[in-house]
Coordinates of C-alpha atoms in Angstrom, one line a residue:
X84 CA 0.0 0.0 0.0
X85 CA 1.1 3.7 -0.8
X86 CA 1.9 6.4 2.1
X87 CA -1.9 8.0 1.4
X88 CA -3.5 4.6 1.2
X89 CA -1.9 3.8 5.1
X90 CA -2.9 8.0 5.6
X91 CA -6.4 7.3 4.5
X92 CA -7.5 3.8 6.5
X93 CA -6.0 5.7 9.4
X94 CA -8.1 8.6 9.3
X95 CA -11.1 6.5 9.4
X96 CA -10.6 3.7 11.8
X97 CA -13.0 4.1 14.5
X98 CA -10.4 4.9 17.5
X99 CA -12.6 3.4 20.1
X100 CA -12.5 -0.4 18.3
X101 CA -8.3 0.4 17.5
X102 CA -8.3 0.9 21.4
X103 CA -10.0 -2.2 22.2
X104 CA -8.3 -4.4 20.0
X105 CA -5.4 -2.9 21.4
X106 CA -6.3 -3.2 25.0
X107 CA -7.1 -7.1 24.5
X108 CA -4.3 -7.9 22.8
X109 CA -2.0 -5.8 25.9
X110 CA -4.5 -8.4 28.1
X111 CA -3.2 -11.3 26.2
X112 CA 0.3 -10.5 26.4
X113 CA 1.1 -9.2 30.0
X114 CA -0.4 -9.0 33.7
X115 CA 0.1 -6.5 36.3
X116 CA 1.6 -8.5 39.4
X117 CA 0.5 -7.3 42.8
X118 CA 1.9 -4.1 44.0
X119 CA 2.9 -2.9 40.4
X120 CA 2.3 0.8 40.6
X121 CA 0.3 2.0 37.8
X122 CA 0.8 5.3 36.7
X123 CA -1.8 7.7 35.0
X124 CA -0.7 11.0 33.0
X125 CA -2.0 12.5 30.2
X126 CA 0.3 13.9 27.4
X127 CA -0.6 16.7 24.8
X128 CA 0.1 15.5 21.0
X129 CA 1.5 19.0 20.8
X130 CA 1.3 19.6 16.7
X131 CA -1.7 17.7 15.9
X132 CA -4.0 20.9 15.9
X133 CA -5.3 22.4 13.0
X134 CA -6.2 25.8 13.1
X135 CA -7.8 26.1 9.8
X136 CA -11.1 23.8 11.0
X137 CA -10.5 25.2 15.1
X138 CA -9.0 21.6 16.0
X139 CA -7.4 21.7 19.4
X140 CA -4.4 19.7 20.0
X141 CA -4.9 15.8 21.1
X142 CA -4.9 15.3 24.5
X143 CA -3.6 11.4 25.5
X144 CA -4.1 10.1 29.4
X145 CA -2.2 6.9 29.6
X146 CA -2.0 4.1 31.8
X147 CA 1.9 3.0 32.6
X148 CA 2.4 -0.4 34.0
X149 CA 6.1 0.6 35.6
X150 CA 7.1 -3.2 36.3
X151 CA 6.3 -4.6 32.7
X152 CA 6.8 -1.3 31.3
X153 CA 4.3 -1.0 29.1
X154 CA 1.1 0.9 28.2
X155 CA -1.9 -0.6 29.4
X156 CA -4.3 1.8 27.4
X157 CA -4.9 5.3 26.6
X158 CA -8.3 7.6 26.3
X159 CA -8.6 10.7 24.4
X160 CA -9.4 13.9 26.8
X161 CA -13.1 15.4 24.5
X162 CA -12.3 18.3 23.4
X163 CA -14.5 20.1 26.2
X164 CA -13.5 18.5 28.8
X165 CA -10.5 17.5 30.7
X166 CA -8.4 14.7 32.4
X167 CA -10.8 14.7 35.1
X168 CA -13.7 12.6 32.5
X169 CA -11.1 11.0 30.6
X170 CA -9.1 8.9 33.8
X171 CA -12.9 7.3 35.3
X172 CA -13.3 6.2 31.6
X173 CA -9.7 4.8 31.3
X174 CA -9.3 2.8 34.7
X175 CA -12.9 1.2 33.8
X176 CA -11.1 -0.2 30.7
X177 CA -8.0 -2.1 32.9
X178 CA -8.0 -4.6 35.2
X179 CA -6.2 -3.5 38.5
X180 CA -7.2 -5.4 41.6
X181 CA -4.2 -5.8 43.5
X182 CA -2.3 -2.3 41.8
X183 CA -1.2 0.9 43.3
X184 CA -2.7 3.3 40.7
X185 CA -0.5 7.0 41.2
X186 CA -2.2 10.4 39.6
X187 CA -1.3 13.8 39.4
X188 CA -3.1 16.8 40.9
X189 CA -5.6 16.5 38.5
X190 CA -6.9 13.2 39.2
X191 CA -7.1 14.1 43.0
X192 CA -11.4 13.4 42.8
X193 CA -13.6 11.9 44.7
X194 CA -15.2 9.5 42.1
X195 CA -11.7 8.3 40.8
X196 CA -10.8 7.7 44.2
X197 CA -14.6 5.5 44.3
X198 CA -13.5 4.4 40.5
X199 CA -9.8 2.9 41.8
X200 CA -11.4 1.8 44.8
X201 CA -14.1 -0.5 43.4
X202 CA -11.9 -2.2 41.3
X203 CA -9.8 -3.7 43.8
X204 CA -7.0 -1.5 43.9
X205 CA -4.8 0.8 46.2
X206 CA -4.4 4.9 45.4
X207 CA -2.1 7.6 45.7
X208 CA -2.8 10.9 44.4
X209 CA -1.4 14.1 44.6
X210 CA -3.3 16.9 46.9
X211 CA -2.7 20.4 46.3
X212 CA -4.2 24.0 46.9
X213 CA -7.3 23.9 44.2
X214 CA -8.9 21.1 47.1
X215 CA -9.2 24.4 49.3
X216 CA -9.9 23.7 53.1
X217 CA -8.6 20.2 52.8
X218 CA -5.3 21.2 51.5
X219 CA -5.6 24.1 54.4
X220 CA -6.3 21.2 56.6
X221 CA -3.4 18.9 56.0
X222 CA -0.6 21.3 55.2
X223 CA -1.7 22.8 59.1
X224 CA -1.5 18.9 60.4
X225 CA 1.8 18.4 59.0
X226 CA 3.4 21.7 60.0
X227 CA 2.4 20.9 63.3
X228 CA 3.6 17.5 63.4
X229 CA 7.2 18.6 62.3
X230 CA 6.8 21.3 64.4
X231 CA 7.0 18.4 67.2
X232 CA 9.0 16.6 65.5
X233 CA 6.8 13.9 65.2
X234 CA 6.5 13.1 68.8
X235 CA 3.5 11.5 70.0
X236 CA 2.4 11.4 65.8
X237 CA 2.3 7.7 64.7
X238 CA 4.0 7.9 61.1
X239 CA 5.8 5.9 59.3
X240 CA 9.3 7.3 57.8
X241 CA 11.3 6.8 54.3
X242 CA 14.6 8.5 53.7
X243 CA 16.3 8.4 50.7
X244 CA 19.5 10.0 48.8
X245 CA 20.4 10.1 45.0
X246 CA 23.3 12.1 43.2
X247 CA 25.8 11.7 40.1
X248 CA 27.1 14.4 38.6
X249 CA 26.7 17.5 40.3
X250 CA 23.5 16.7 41.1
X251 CA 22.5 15.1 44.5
X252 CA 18.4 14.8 45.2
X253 CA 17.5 14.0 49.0
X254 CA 13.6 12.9 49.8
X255 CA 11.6 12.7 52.9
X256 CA 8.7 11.0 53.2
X257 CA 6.4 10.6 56.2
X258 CA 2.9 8.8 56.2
X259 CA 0.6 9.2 58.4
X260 CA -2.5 6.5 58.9
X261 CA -4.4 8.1 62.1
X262 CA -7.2 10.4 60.7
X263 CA -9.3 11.0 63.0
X264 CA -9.3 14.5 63.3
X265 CA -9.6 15.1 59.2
X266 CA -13.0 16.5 58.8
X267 CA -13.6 14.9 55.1
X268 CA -11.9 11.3 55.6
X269 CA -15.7 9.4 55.1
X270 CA -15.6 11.0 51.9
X271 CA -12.9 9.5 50.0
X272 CA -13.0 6.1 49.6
X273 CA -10.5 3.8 51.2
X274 CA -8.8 6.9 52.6
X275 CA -6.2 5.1 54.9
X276 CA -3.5 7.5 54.9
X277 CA -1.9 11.2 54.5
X278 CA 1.6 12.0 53.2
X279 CA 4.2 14.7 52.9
X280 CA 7.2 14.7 50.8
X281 CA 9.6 16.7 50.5
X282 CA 12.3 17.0 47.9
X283 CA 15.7 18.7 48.4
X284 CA 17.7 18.7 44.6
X285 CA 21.1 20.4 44.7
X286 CA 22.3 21.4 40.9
X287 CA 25.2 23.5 40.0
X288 CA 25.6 24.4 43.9
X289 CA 22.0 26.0 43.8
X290 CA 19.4 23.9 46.3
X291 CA 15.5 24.2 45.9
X292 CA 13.0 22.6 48.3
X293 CA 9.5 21.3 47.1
X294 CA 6.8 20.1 49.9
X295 CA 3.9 17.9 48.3
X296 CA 1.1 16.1 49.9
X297 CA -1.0 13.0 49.0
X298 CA -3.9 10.8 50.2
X299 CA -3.6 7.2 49.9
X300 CA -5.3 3.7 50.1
X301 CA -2.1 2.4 51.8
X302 CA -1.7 2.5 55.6
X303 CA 1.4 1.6 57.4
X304 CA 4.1 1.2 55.0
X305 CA 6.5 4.4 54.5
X306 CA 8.7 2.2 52.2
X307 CA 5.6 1.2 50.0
X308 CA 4.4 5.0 49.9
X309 CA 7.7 6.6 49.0
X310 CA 8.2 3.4 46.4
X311 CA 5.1 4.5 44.6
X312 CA 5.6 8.2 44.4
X313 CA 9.1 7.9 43.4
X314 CA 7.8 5.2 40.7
X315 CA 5.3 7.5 39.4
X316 CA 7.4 9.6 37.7
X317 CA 8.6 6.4 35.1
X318 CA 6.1 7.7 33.2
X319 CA 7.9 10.3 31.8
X320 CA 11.2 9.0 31.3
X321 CA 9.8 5.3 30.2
X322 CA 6.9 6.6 27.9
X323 CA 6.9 10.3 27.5
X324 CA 10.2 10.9 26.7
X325 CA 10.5 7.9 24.9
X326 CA 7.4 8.7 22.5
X327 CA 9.4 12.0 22.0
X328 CA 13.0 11.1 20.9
X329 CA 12.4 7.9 20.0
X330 CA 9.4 8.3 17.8
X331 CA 9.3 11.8 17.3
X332 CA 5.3 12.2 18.1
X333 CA 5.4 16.4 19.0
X334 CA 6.6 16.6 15.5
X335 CA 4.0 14.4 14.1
X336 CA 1.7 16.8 12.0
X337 CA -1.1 14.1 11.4
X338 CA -4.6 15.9 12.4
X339 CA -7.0 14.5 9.2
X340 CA -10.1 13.1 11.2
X341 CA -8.6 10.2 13.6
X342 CA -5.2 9.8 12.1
X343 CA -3.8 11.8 15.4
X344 CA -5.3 9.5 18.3
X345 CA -5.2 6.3 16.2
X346 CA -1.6 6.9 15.3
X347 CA -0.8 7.4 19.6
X348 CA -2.4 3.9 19.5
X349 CA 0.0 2.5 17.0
X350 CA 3.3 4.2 18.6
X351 CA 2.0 2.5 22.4
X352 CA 1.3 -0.7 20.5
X353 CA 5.1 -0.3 19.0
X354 CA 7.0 0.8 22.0
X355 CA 5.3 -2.3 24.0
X356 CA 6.4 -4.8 21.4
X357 CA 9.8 -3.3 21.2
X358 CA 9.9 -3.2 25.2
X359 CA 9.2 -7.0 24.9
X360 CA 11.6 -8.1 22.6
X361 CA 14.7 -8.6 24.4
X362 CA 17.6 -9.9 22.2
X363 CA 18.9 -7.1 21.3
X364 CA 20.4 -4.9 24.3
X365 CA 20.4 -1.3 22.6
X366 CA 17.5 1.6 22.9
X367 CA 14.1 1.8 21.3
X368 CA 15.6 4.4 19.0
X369 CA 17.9 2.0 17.4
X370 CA 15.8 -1.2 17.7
X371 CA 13.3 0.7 15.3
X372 CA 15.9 1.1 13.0
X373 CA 16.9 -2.5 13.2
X374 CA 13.5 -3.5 12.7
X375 CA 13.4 -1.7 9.5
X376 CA 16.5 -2.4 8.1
X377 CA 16.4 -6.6 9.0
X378 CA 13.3 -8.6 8.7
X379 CA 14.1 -11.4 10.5
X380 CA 14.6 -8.8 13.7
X381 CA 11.1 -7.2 12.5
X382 CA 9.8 -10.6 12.9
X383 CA 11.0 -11.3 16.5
X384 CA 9.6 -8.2 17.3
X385 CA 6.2 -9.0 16.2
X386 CA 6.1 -12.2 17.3
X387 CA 8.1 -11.3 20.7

């Protein structure tokens, strides 16, 4: 088939039965173990807008699997809405029992709490100002607390140091599980637990400190709550990034009808395969060019 022959079948498949097909064949081919953090962030398709028609930029939430490394699906944010819709819709489509699912600020809600909840799973999402007198409420608590010290304030600790280069990054992380005195605990669902992080990064001899809060389905485990946070942010290094240098996609001008989201579809389906195959030791970058330039490597890949 030509280049417009591929341009025009892409245009016209129905994204929703592409995403399906895809999400049973990611089914068939892996399973989230228990514990695996599963992280949700969305992504902006940055030059797929078309300003001639008024088409907004393509908005992709995705769902990273951080032990297999793979994408377990995506959903398109509608054009008038935001994250907020598109995450319930996505974390109906997986199957999580037994997974820490970790979201950004934006998916702190109520109903995605509910959402995670229901299906058998464990949350941590990030809390911050726009949840007005709750954020009040738990930045006070934990000012307090460190105020004291921690004395007399069950918690559970998490320490930990990283640095090459120039560049040193120390975390704190504290978790607290006894929430009696938070006024809205009955209504988020599975609320176990609050925690605090705080992030010290020294580069070039200038240090910055961050403070970030969260509310979490875990209870007791400081090593399990700092574990997901950290692992939460695989998502851009392990698919974001790698959907940028490795396959180009903010440069992608694609934007006829649903060549845009089915083509995300196609580059998650293609980053997965290349993730499994595991004979060659070099980057996604150069195992794409392998793959083209060697069929018998094209065929492991596919078959991987």
């Amino acid at each position: 088939p030509s280049h417009d022959t591929f341009a025009r079948v892409l245009a016209r498949l129905k994204p929703e039965e592409l995403q399906q097909c895809f999400l049973l064949w990611i089914q068939a081919v892996s399973e989230v173990t228990q514990g695996e953090v599963v992280a949700v962030d969305g992504k902006t398709l940055r030059r797929s807008f078309d300003r001639a028609s008024g088409k907004s930029a393509i908005h992709m939430v995705s769902a990273w699997a951080s032990a297999n490394r793979l994408v377990l699906g995506q959903q398109k944010v509608d054009e008038k809405s935001n994250e907020i819709t598109a995450i319930p819709a996505l974390l109906q489509l997986l199957e999580l029992k037994g997974c820490i699912v970790t979201i950004d600020a934006m998916g702190c809600q109520k109903a995605i709490a509910r959402t995670i909840v229901d299906q058998g799973a464990d949350y941590v999402l990030t809390l911050k100002a726009n949840h007005g007198l709750l954020y009040e409420e738990v930045q006070r608590f934990f000012a307090w607390a460190q105020q004291r010290q921690f004395a007399d304030v069950p918690h559970e600790y998490e320490h930990t140091l990283d640095g090459s280069h120039g560049r040193g990054e120390e975390r704190r992380y504290w978790l607290v599980s006894d929430l009696t005195w938070l006024t809205a605990k009955q209504e988020w669902a599975g609320l176990e637990s609050l925690g605090m992080v705080e992030r010290q990064r020294t580069v070039a001899g200038k240090t910055t400190l961050d403070v970030h809060y969260y509310l979490t389905s875990l209870a007791g485990s400081g090593q399990q709550f700092g574990g997901a946070v950290r692992t939460h942010w695989s998502v851009e290094n392990g698919l974001h990034w790698v959907l940028d240098v490795a396959f180009q996609e903010d440069q992608s001008r694609l934007r006829r009808d649903h060549a845009a989201e089915n083509f995300a579809v196609l580059r998650h389906l293609a980053l997965s395969l290349l993730r499994q195959e595991s004979t060659c030791a070099n980057g996604i970058k150069v195992k794409r060019l392998k793959a083209a330039l060697d069929e018998d490597y094209l065929t492991r890949v596919l078959l991987a």
